[in-house]
Amino acid sequence: MSRLVFLGPPGVGKGTQAAGLAQELGIPHISTGAILREALEQGTTTGLEAKKFMDAGELVPDSVVLQLVRDRLSQDDARSGWLLDGYPRNLEQGQALQGLLDEMGESLEHVIYFECAESELVRRLSGRRTCKTCGATFHVEYAPIPEKGQCEAGGECDIHQRSDDAEEAILNRLSVYQRETGPLVEHYKGQDQLVILDGAAPIEEVGTALRTALNQAG
Ligand code: AMP
């Protein structure tokens, strides 16, 4: 049974790796950022409450995110495992997740940490563009938007930049990451529970290293 947590700074590519691995393992890819963005699009109370934090690159309050995670982990498709991407993000959330798992009689299998230098993260995030319709991700330098960007839904892609990928929000997200998530990484390191991967490597290489590490860890 796979119960995995992906940890790492914004822009490290953990979402891309998470999507591929979760599909392969047949478990849900649970990204708290994606759940919050969807709530915001739908104009739910949670989404509207989260908006100001997200736009500024700050963390949404722990209690709000915990409720989302609790609801999602209790759904049927999460019974045979899950991959959490972007949660937990600080020590308190790490404790809350442990509490939730204890309640459910479950345990974490692996915590995978993707490392990358800050200068590379800024380059990746500031050039990132997404299609609003099909969710495809492009990059102005590394994965340019095709001239006639064909959307999976048919027609042309509707390209936009995430509001929190603006320069000021990026810098804040990175400093929030250091301050909030840094201690959580240290905590898992101390528990010998961490698989560390080089997130600066090309996508395919990171994917191979991820699968090798998981197979070795058993
Ligand atoms: P992400 O897509 O993971 O970069 O998340 C985008 C934004 O959603 C973050 O900058 C936060 O504002 C919010 N968010 C996502 N996950 C969490 C979390 N675990 N705790 C608090 N806020 C979160």
PDB file of C-alpha atoms and ligand atoms in Angstrom:
ATOM      1  CA  MET A   1       0.000   0.000   0.000  1.00  0.00           C
ATOM      2  CA  SER A   2       1.463   3.356  -1.023  1.00  0.00           C
ATOM      3  CA  ARG A   3       1.094   6.313   1.297  1.00  0.00           C
ATOM      4  CA  LEU A   4       3.542   8.912   0.113  1.00  0.00           C
ATOM      5  CA  VAL A   5       4.365  12.535   0.870  1.00  0.00           C
ATOM      6  CA  PHE A   6       6.203  14.731  -1.656  1.00  0.00           C
ATOM      7  CA  LEU A   7       8.117  17.607  -0.076  1.00  0.00           C
ATOM      8  CA  GLY A   8      10.049  20.357  -1.791  1.00  0.00           C
ATOM      9  CA  PRO A   9      10.138  24.025  -2.690  1.00  0.00           C
ATOM     10  CA  PRO A  10       7.692  25.574  -5.137  1.00  0.00           C
ATOM     11  CA  GLY A  11       8.850  25.060  -8.723  1.00  0.00           C
ATOM     12  CA  VAL A  12      10.934  21.953  -8.006  1.00  0.00           C
ATOM     13  CA  GLY A  13       8.722  19.816 -10.261  1.00  0.00           C
ATOM     14  CA  LYS A  14       7.181  17.626  -7.585  1.00  0.00           C
ATOM     15  CA  GLY A  15       3.687  18.104  -9.052  1.00  0.00           C
ATOM     16  CA  THR A  16       4.809  16.729 -12.416  1.00  0.00           C
ATOM     17  CA  GLN A  17       6.500  13.739 -10.779  1.00  0.00           C
ATOM     18  CA  ALA A  18       3.544  13.197  -8.453  1.00  0.00           C
ATOM     19  CA  ALA A  19       1.028  13.090 -11.312  1.00  0.00           C
ATOM     20  CA  GLY A  20       3.019  10.442 -13.224  1.00  0.00           C
ATOM     21  CA  LEU A  21       3.776   8.237 -10.226  1.00  0.00           C
ATOM     22  CA  ALA A  22       0.247   8.364  -8.790  1.00  0.00           C
ATOM     23  CA  GLN A  23      -1.206   7.307 -12.132  1.00  0.00           C
ATOM     24  CA  GLU A  24       1.280   4.449 -12.377  1.00  0.00           C
ATOM     25  CA  LEU A  25       0.489   3.238  -8.858  1.00  0.00           C
ATOM     26  CA  GLY A  26      -3.266   3.720  -9.299  1.00  0.00           C
ATOM     27  CA  ILE A  27      -3.564   6.009  -6.271  1.00  0.00           C
ATOM     28  CA  PRO A  28      -4.991   9.546  -6.072  1.00  0.00           C
ATOM     29  CA  HIS A  29      -2.589  12.468  -6.480  1.00  0.00           C
ATOM     30  CA  ILE A  30      -3.701  14.874  -3.771  1.00  0.00           C
ATOM     31  CA  SER A  31      -2.310  18.370  -4.259  1.00  0.00           C
ATOM     32  CA  THR A  32      -3.576  20.829  -1.653  1.00  0.00           C
ATOM     33  CA  GLY A  33      -2.583  23.719  -3.961  1.00  0.00           C
ATOM     34  CA  ALA A  34      -4.728  22.263  -6.765  1.00  0.00           C
ATOM     35  CA  ILE A  35      -7.671  21.643  -4.404  1.00  0.00           C
ATOM     36  CA  LEU A  36      -7.446  25.251  -3.183  1.00  0.00           C
ATOM     37  CA  ARG A  37      -7.224  26.659  -6.734  1.00  0.00           C
ATOM     38  CA  GLU A  38     -10.277  24.610  -7.706  1.00  0.00           C
ATOM     39  CA  ALA A  39     -12.180  25.866  -4.647  1.00  0.00           C
ATOM     40  CA  LEU A  40     -11.260  29.399  -5.647  1.00  0.00           C
ATOM     41  CA  GLU A  41     -12.433  28.898  -9.254  1.00  0.00           C
ATOM     42  CA  GLN A  42     -15.731  27.548  -7.955  1.00  0.00           C
ATOM     43  CA  GLY A  43     -16.081  30.492  -5.582  1.00  0.00           C
ATOM     44  CA  THR A  44     -16.603  28.340  -2.468  1.00  0.00           C
ATOM     45  CA  THR A  45     -16.242  29.892   0.993  1.00  0.00           C
ATOM     46  CA  THR A  46     -12.975  28.015   1.510  1.00  0.00           C
ATOM     47  CA  GLY A  47     -11.664  29.234  -1.841  1.00  0.00           C
ATOM     48  CA  LEU A  48     -12.514  32.843  -1.107  1.00  0.00           C
ATOM     49  CA  GLU A  49     -10.998  32.585   2.382  1.00  0.00           C
ATOM     50  CA  ALA A  50      -7.794  31.150   0.893  1.00  0.00           C
ATOM     51  CA  LYS A  51      -7.432  33.677  -1.948  1.00  0.00           C
ATOM     52  CA  LYS A  52      -5.594  36.454  -0.121  1.00  0.00           C
ATOM     53  CA  PHE A  53      -3.044  34.046   1.329  1.00  0.00           C
ATOM     54  CA  MET A  54      -2.457  32.322  -2.007  1.00  0.00           C
ATOM     55  CA  ASP A  55      -2.091  35.552  -3.988  1.00  0.00           C
ATOM     56  CA  ALA A  56       0.536  36.768  -1.522  1.00  0.00           C
ATOM     57  CA  GLY A  57       2.385  33.431  -1.532  1.00  0.00           C
ATOM     58  CA  GLU A  58       1.545  32.879   2.151  1.00  0.00           C
ATOM     59  CA  LEU A  59       0.329  29.621   3.659  1.00  0.00           C
ATOM     60  CA  VAL A  60      -3.426  29.213   4.025  1.00  0.00           C
ATOM     61  CA  PRO A  61      -4.307  28.633   7.723  1.00  0.00           C
ATOM     62  CA  ASP A  62      -3.520  25.096   8.914  1.00  0.00           C
ATOM     63  CA  SER A  63      -7.101  24.416  10.072  1.00  0.00           C
ATOM     64  CA  VAL A  64      -8.518  25.162   6.603  1.00  0.00           C
ATOM     65  CA  VAL A  65      -6.056  22.885   4.829  1.00  0.00           C
ATOM     66  CA  LEU A  66      -6.396  20.106   7.412  1.00  0.00           C
ATOM     67  CA  GLN A  67     -10.142  19.964   6.794  1.00  0.00           C
ATOM     68  CA  LEU A  68      -9.559  19.634   3.042  1.00  0.00           C
ATOM     69  CA  VAL A  69      -7.026  16.857   3.568  1.00  0.00           C
ATOM     70  CA  ARG A  70      -9.243  15.043   6.080  1.00  0.00           C
ATOM     71  CA  ASP A  71     -12.179  15.107   3.624  1.00  0.00           C
ATOM     72  CA  ARG A  72     -10.052  13.966   0.707  1.00  0.00           C
ATOM     73  CA  LEU A  73      -8.318  11.111   2.554  1.00  0.00           C
ATOM     74  CA  SER A  74     -11.663   9.752   3.694  1.00  0.00           C
ATOM     75  CA  GLN A  75     -12.919   9.296   0.131  1.00  0.00           C
ATOM     76  CA  ASP A  76     -13.226   5.778  -1.278  1.00  0.00           C
ATOM     77  CA  ASP A  77     -10.443   6.060  -3.846  1.00  0.00           C
ATOM     78  CA  ALA A  78      -7.935   6.903  -1.087  1.00  0.00           C
ATOM     79  CA  ARG A  79      -8.466   3.580   0.719  1.00  0.00           C
ATOM     80  CA  SER A  80      -5.712   1.789  -1.128  1.00  0.00           C
ATOM     81  CA  GLY A  81      -3.158   4.582  -0.795  1.00  0.00           C
ATOM     82  CA  TRP A  82      -2.459   8.163  -1.807  1.00  0.00           C
ATOM     83  CA  LEU A  83       0.242  10.612  -2.757  1.00  0.00           C
ATOM     84  CA  LEU A  84       0.161  13.925  -0.899  1.00  0.00           C
ATOM     85  CA  ASP A  85       1.772  16.787  -2.839  1.00  0.00           C
ATOM     86  CA  GLY A  86       2.243  20.082  -0.975  1.00  0.00           C
ATOM     87  CA  TYR A  87       0.972  18.785   2.374  1.00  0.00           C
ATOM     88  CA  PRO A  88       2.252  18.853   5.083  1.00  0.00           C
ATOM     89  CA  ARG A  89       4.120  22.134   4.719  1.00  0.00           C
ATOM     90  CA  ASN A  90       5.137  22.978   8.278  1.00  0.00           C
ATOM     91  CA  LEU A  91       5.709  21.158  11.575  1.00  0.00           C
ATOM     92  CA  GLU A  92       2.150  21.728  12.765  1.00  0.00           C
ATOM     93  CA  GLN A  93       0.724  20.203   9.601  1.00  0.00           C
ATOM     94  CA  GLY A  94       3.152  17.298   9.956  1.00  0.00           C
ATOM     95  CA  GLN A  95       1.779  16.660  13.448  1.00  0.00           C
ATOM     96  CA  ALA A  96      -1.802  17.064  12.235  1.00  0.00           C
ATOM     97  CA  LEU A  97      -1.208  14.513   9.468  1.00  0.00           C
ATOM     98  CA  GLN A  98       0.300  12.092  11.978  1.00  0.00           C
ATOM     99  CA  GLY A  99      -2.794  12.570  14.168  1.00  0.00           C
ATOM    100  CA  LEU A 100      -5.075  11.902  11.205  1.00  0.00           C
ATOM    101  CA  LEU A 101      -3.160   8.753  10.274  1.00  0.00           C
ATOM    102  CA  ASP A 102      -3.282   7.521  13.874  1.00  0.00           C
ATOM    103  CA  GLU A 103      -7.072   8.048  13.850  1.00  0.00           C
ATOM    104  CA  MET A 104      -7.362   6.059  10.626  1.00  0.00           C
ATOM    105  CA  GLY A 105      -4.936   3.353  11.819  1.00  0.00           C
ATOM    106  CA  GLU A 106      -2.625   4.052   8.892  1.00  0.00           C
ATOM    107  CA  SER A 107       1.018   5.036   8.533  1.00  0.00           C
ATOM    108  CA  LEU A 108       3.212   6.954   6.116  1.00  0.00           C
ATOM    109  CA  GLU A 109       5.295   4.792   3.858  1.00  0.00           C
ATOM    110  CA  HIS A 110       7.781   7.293   2.400  1.00  0.00           C
ATOM    111  CA  VAL A 111       8.555  11.015   2.442  1.00  0.00           C
ATOM    112  CA  ILE A 112      10.288  12.102  -0.740  1.00  0.00           C
ATOM    113  CA  TYR A 113      12.184  15.377  -0.706  1.00  0.00           C
ATOM    114  CA  PHE A 114      13.115  17.183  -3.930  1.00  0.00           C
ATOM    115  CA  GLU A 115      16.063  19.601  -3.567  1.00  0.00           C
ATOM    116  CA  CYS A 116      16.930  22.512  -5.880  1.00  0.00           C
ATOM    117  CA  ALA A 117      18.893  25.790  -5.797  1.00  0.00           C
ATOM    118  CA  GLU A 118      16.774  28.921  -5.339  1.00  0.00           C
ATOM    119  CA  SER A 119      18.040  30.667  -8.502  1.00  0.00           C
ATOM    120  CA  GLU A 120      16.795  27.763 -10.627  1.00  0.00           C
ATOM    121  CA  LEU A 121      13.424  27.766  -8.847  1.00  0.00           C
ATOM    122  CA  VAL A 122      12.918  31.475  -9.602  1.00  0.00           C
ATOM    123  CA  ARG A 123      13.751  30.866 -13.283  1.00  0.00           C
ATOM    124  CA  ARG A 124      11.310  27.959 -13.471  1.00  0.00           C
ATOM    125  CA  LEU A 125       8.438  29.656 -11.670  1.00  0.00           C
ATOM    126  CA  SER A 126       8.631  33.046 -13.379  1.00  0.00           C
ATOM    127  CA  GLY A 127       8.540  31.407 -16.830  1.00  0.00           C
ATOM    128  CA  ARG A 128       5.762  28.943 -16.021  1.00  0.00           C
ATOM    129  CA  ARG A 129       2.502  29.175 -17.999  1.00  0.00           C
ATOM    130  CA  THR A 130      -0.561  26.943 -17.715  1.00  0.00           C
ATOM    131  CA  CYS A 131      -3.528  26.174 -19.940  1.00  0.00           C
ATOM    132  CA  LYS A 132      -6.698  26.972 -18.021  1.00  0.00           C
ATOM    133  CA  THR A 133      -8.688  24.418 -19.966  1.00  0.00           C
ATOM    134  CA  CYS A 134      -6.529  21.274 -20.086  1.00  0.00           C
ATOM    135  CA  GLY A 135      -4.077  22.026 -17.270  1.00  0.00           C
ATOM    136  CA  ALA A 136      -0.985  21.521 -19.483  1.00  0.00           C
ATOM    137  CA  THR A 137       2.103  23.348 -18.201  1.00  0.00           C
ATOM    138  CA  PHE A 138       4.563  25.205 -20.419  1.00  0.00           C
ATOM    139  CA  HIS A 139       7.662  27.310 -19.843  1.00  0.00           C
ATOM    140  CA  VAL A 140       8.743  30.336 -21.849  1.00  0.00           C
ATOM    141  CA  GLU A 141      12.317  28.968 -22.082  1.00  0.00           C
ATOM    142  CA  TYR A 142      12.187  25.208 -21.476  1.00  0.00           C
ATOM    143  CA  ALA A 143       8.831  24.131 -22.923  1.00  0.00           C
ATOM    144  CA  PRO A 144       7.585  26.925 -25.174  1.00  0.00           C
ATOM    145  CA  ILE A 145       3.905  27.163 -25.925  1.00  0.00           C
ATOM    146  CA  PRO A 146       3.326  25.725 -29.422  1.00  0.00           C
ATOM    147  CA  GLU A 147       2.112  28.276 -31.967  1.00  0.00           C
ATOM    148  CA  LYS A 148      -1.191  26.550 -32.289  1.00  0.00           C
ATOM    149  CA  GLY A 149      -1.346  25.133 -28.777  1.00  0.00           C
ATOM    150  CA  GLN A 150      -3.796  22.270 -29.122  1.00  0.00           C
ATOM    151  CA  CYS A 151      -5.829  21.702 -26.019  1.00  0.00           C
ATOM    152  CA  GLU A 152      -6.830  18.187 -24.951  1.00  0.00           C
ATOM    153  CA  ALA A 153     -10.401  19.459 -24.852  1.00  0.00           C
ATOM    154  CA  GLY A 154     -10.093  20.511 -28.536  1.00  0.00           C
ATOM    155  CA  GLY A 155      -9.318  23.991 -29.859  1.00  0.00           C
ATOM    156  CA  GLU A 156      -6.539  26.242 -28.680  1.00  0.00           C
ATOM    157  CA  CYS A 157      -5.073  26.285 -25.189  1.00  0.00           C
ATOM    158  CA  ASP A 158      -6.131  29.131 -22.919  1.00  0.00           C
ATOM    159  CA  ILE A 159      -2.705  30.156 -21.566  1.00  0.00           C
ATOM    160  CA  HIS A 160      -2.301  32.106 -18.350  1.00  0.00           C
ATOM    161  CA  GLN A 161       0.245  32.754 -15.602  1.00  0.00           C
ATOM    162  CA  ARG A 162      -0.717  31.757 -12.064  1.00  0.00           C
ATOM    163  CA  SER A 163      -1.159  34.909 -10.011  1.00  0.00           C
ATOM    164  CA  ASP A 164       1.249  33.520  -7.409  1.00  0.00           C
ATOM    165  CA  ASP A 165       3.903  33.037 -10.108  1.00  0.00           C
ATOM    166  CA  ALA A 166       4.375  36.812 -10.260  1.00  0.00           C
ATOM    167  CA  GLU A 167       7.903  37.846  -9.172  1.00  0.00           C
ATOM    168  CA  GLU A 168       6.984  39.282  -5.775  1.00  0.00           C
ATOM    169  CA  ALA A 169       4.811  36.312  -4.799  1.00  0.00           C
ATOM    170  CA  ILE A 170       7.519  33.874  -5.951  1.00  0.00           C
ATOM    171  CA  LEU A 171      10.118  35.448  -3.655  1.00  0.00           C
ATOM    172  CA  ASN A 172       7.674  35.361  -0.792  1.00  0.00           C
ATOM    173  CA  ARG A 173       6.734  31.719  -1.450  1.00  0.00           C
ATOM    174  CA  LEU A 174      10.416  30.781  -1.371  1.00  0.00           C
ATOM    175  CA  SER A 175      11.018  32.577   1.905  1.00  0.00           C
ATOM    176  CA  VAL A 176       7.849  31.073   3.407  1.00  0.00           C
ATOM    177  CA  TYR A 177       9.154  27.696   2.250  1.00  0.00           C
ATOM    178  CA  GLN A 178      12.508  28.189   4.021  1.00  0.00           C
ATOM    179  CA  ARG A 179      10.861  29.391   7.187  1.00  0.00           C
ATOM    180  CA  GLU A 180       7.915  26.974   7.411  1.00  0.00           C
ATOM    181  CA  THR A 181       8.891  23.850   5.488  1.00  0.00           C
ATOM    182  CA  GLY A 182      12.621  23.864   6.313  1.00  0.00           C
ATOM    183  CA  PRO A 183      12.049  22.671   9.901  1.00  0.00           C
ATOM    184  CA  LEU A 184       9.675  19.944   8.669  1.00  0.00           C
ATOM    185  CA  VAL A 185      12.346  18.626   6.291  1.00  0.00           C
ATOM    186  CA  GLU A 186      14.797  18.557   9.223  1.00  0.00           C
ATOM    187  CA  HIS A 187      12.219  16.694  11.301  1.00  0.00           C
ATOM    188  CA  TYR A 188      11.809  13.921   8.713  1.00  0.00           C
ATOM    189  CA  LYS A 189      15.606  13.815   8.218  1.00  0.00           C
ATOM    190  CA  GLY A 190      16.001  13.277  11.939  1.00  0.00           C
ATOM    191  CA  GLN A 191      13.524  10.406  11.802  1.00  0.00           C
ATOM    192  CA  ASP A 192      15.469   8.762   8.986  1.00  0.00           C
ATOM    193  CA  GLN A 193      12.279   8.829   6.965  1.00  0.00           C
ATOM    194  CA  LEU A 194      13.447  10.865   4.019  1.00  0.00           C
ATOM    195  CA  VAL A 195      14.304   9.913   0.443  1.00  0.00           C
ATOM    196  CA  ILE A 196      16.306  12.845  -1.019  1.00  0.00           C
ATOM    197  CA  LEU A 197      16.310  13.494  -4.779  1.00  0.00           C
ATOM    198  CA  ASP A 198      18.002  16.106  -6.980  1.00  0.00           C
ATOM    199  CA  GLY A 199      15.088  18.172  -8.293  1.00  0.00           C
ATOM    200  CA  ALA A 200      17.399  20.246 -10.502  1.00  0.00           C
ATOM    201  CA  ALA A 201      18.005  17.299 -12.843  1.00  0.00           C
ATOM    202  CA  PRO A 202      15.963  16.883 -16.057  1.00  0.00           C
ATOM    203  CA  ILE A 203      12.404  15.566 -15.549  1.00  0.00           C
ATOM    204  CA  GLU A 204      13.119  12.062 -16.932  1.00  0.00           C
ATOM    205  CA  GLU A 205      16.204  11.673 -14.720  1.00  0.00           C
ATOM    206  CA  VAL A 206      14.299  12.723 -11.616  1.00  0.00           C
ATOM    207  CA  GLY A 207      11.551  10.244 -12.548  1.00  0.00           C
ATOM    208  CA  THR A 208      14.043   7.398 -12.889  1.00  0.00           C
ATOM    209  CA  ALA A 209      15.790   8.290  -9.615  1.00  0.00           C
ATOM    210  CA  LEU A 210      12.409   8.428  -7.871  1.00  0.00           C
ATOM    211  CA  ARG A 211      11.362   4.956  -9.024  1.00  0.00           C
ATOM    212  CA  THR A 212      14.785   3.480  -8.228  1.00  0.00           C
ATOM    213  CA  ALA A 213      14.703   4.973  -4.718  1.00  0.00           C
ATOM    214  CA  LEU A 214      11.186   3.676  -4.056  1.00  0.00           C
ATOM    215  CA  ASN A 215      12.045   0.188  -5.295  1.00  0.00           C
ATOM    216  CA  GLN A 216      15.162   0.111  -3.128  1.00  0.00           C
ATOM    217  CA  ALA A 217      13.295   1.383  -0.095  1.00  0.00           C
ATOM    218  CA  GLY A 218      10.758  -1.429  -0.654  1.00  0.00           C
TER     219      GLY A 218
HETATM  220  P1  AMP B   1       1.209  24.962  -4.551  1.00  0.00           P
HETATM  221  O1  AMP B   1       0.373  24.690  -5.768  1.00  0.00           O
HETATM  222  O2  AMP B   1       1.520  23.715  -3.776  1.00  0.00           O
HETATM  223  O3  AMP B   1       2.416  25.794  -4.844  1.00  0.00           O
HETATM  224  O4  AMP B   1       0.284  25.837  -3.575  1.00  0.00           O
HETATM  225  C1  AMP B   1      -0.192  27.104  -3.958  1.00  0.00           C
HETATM  226  C2  AMP B   1      -0.618  27.888  -2.734  1.00  0.00           C
HETATM  227  O5  AMP B   1      -1.694  27.194  -2.072  1.00  0.00           O
HETATM  228  C3  AMP B   1       0.448  28.071  -1.660  1.00  0.00           C
HETATM  229  O6  AMP B   1       1.309  29.158  -1.916  1.00  0.00           O
HETATM  230  C4  AMP B   1      -0.423  28.301  -0.421  1.00  0.00           C
HETATM  231  O7  AMP B   1      -0.956  29.611  -0.408  1.00  0.00           O
HETATM  232  C5  AMP B   1      -1.579  27.328  -0.660  1.00  0.00           C
HETATM  233  N1  AMP B   1      -1.292  25.996  -0.082  1.00  0.00           N
HETATM  234  C6  AMP B   1      -1.110  24.834  -0.755  1.00  0.00           C
HETATM  235  N2  AMP B   1      -0.850  23.827   0.090  1.00  0.00           N
HETATM  236  C7  AMP B   1      -0.866  24.357   1.335  1.00  0.00           C
HETATM  237  C8  AMP B   1      -0.638  23.848   2.632  1.00  0.00           C
HETATM  238  N3  AMP B   1      -0.336  22.559   2.838  1.00  0.00           N
HETATM  239  N4  AMP B   1      -0.744  24.706   3.684  1.00  0.00           N
HETATM  240  C9  AMP B   1      -1.055  25.991   3.511  1.00  0.00           C
HETATM  241  N5  AMP B   1      -1.244  26.553   2.313  1.00  0.00           N
HETATM  242  C10 AMP B   1      -1.155  25.751   1.231  1.00  0.00           C
END
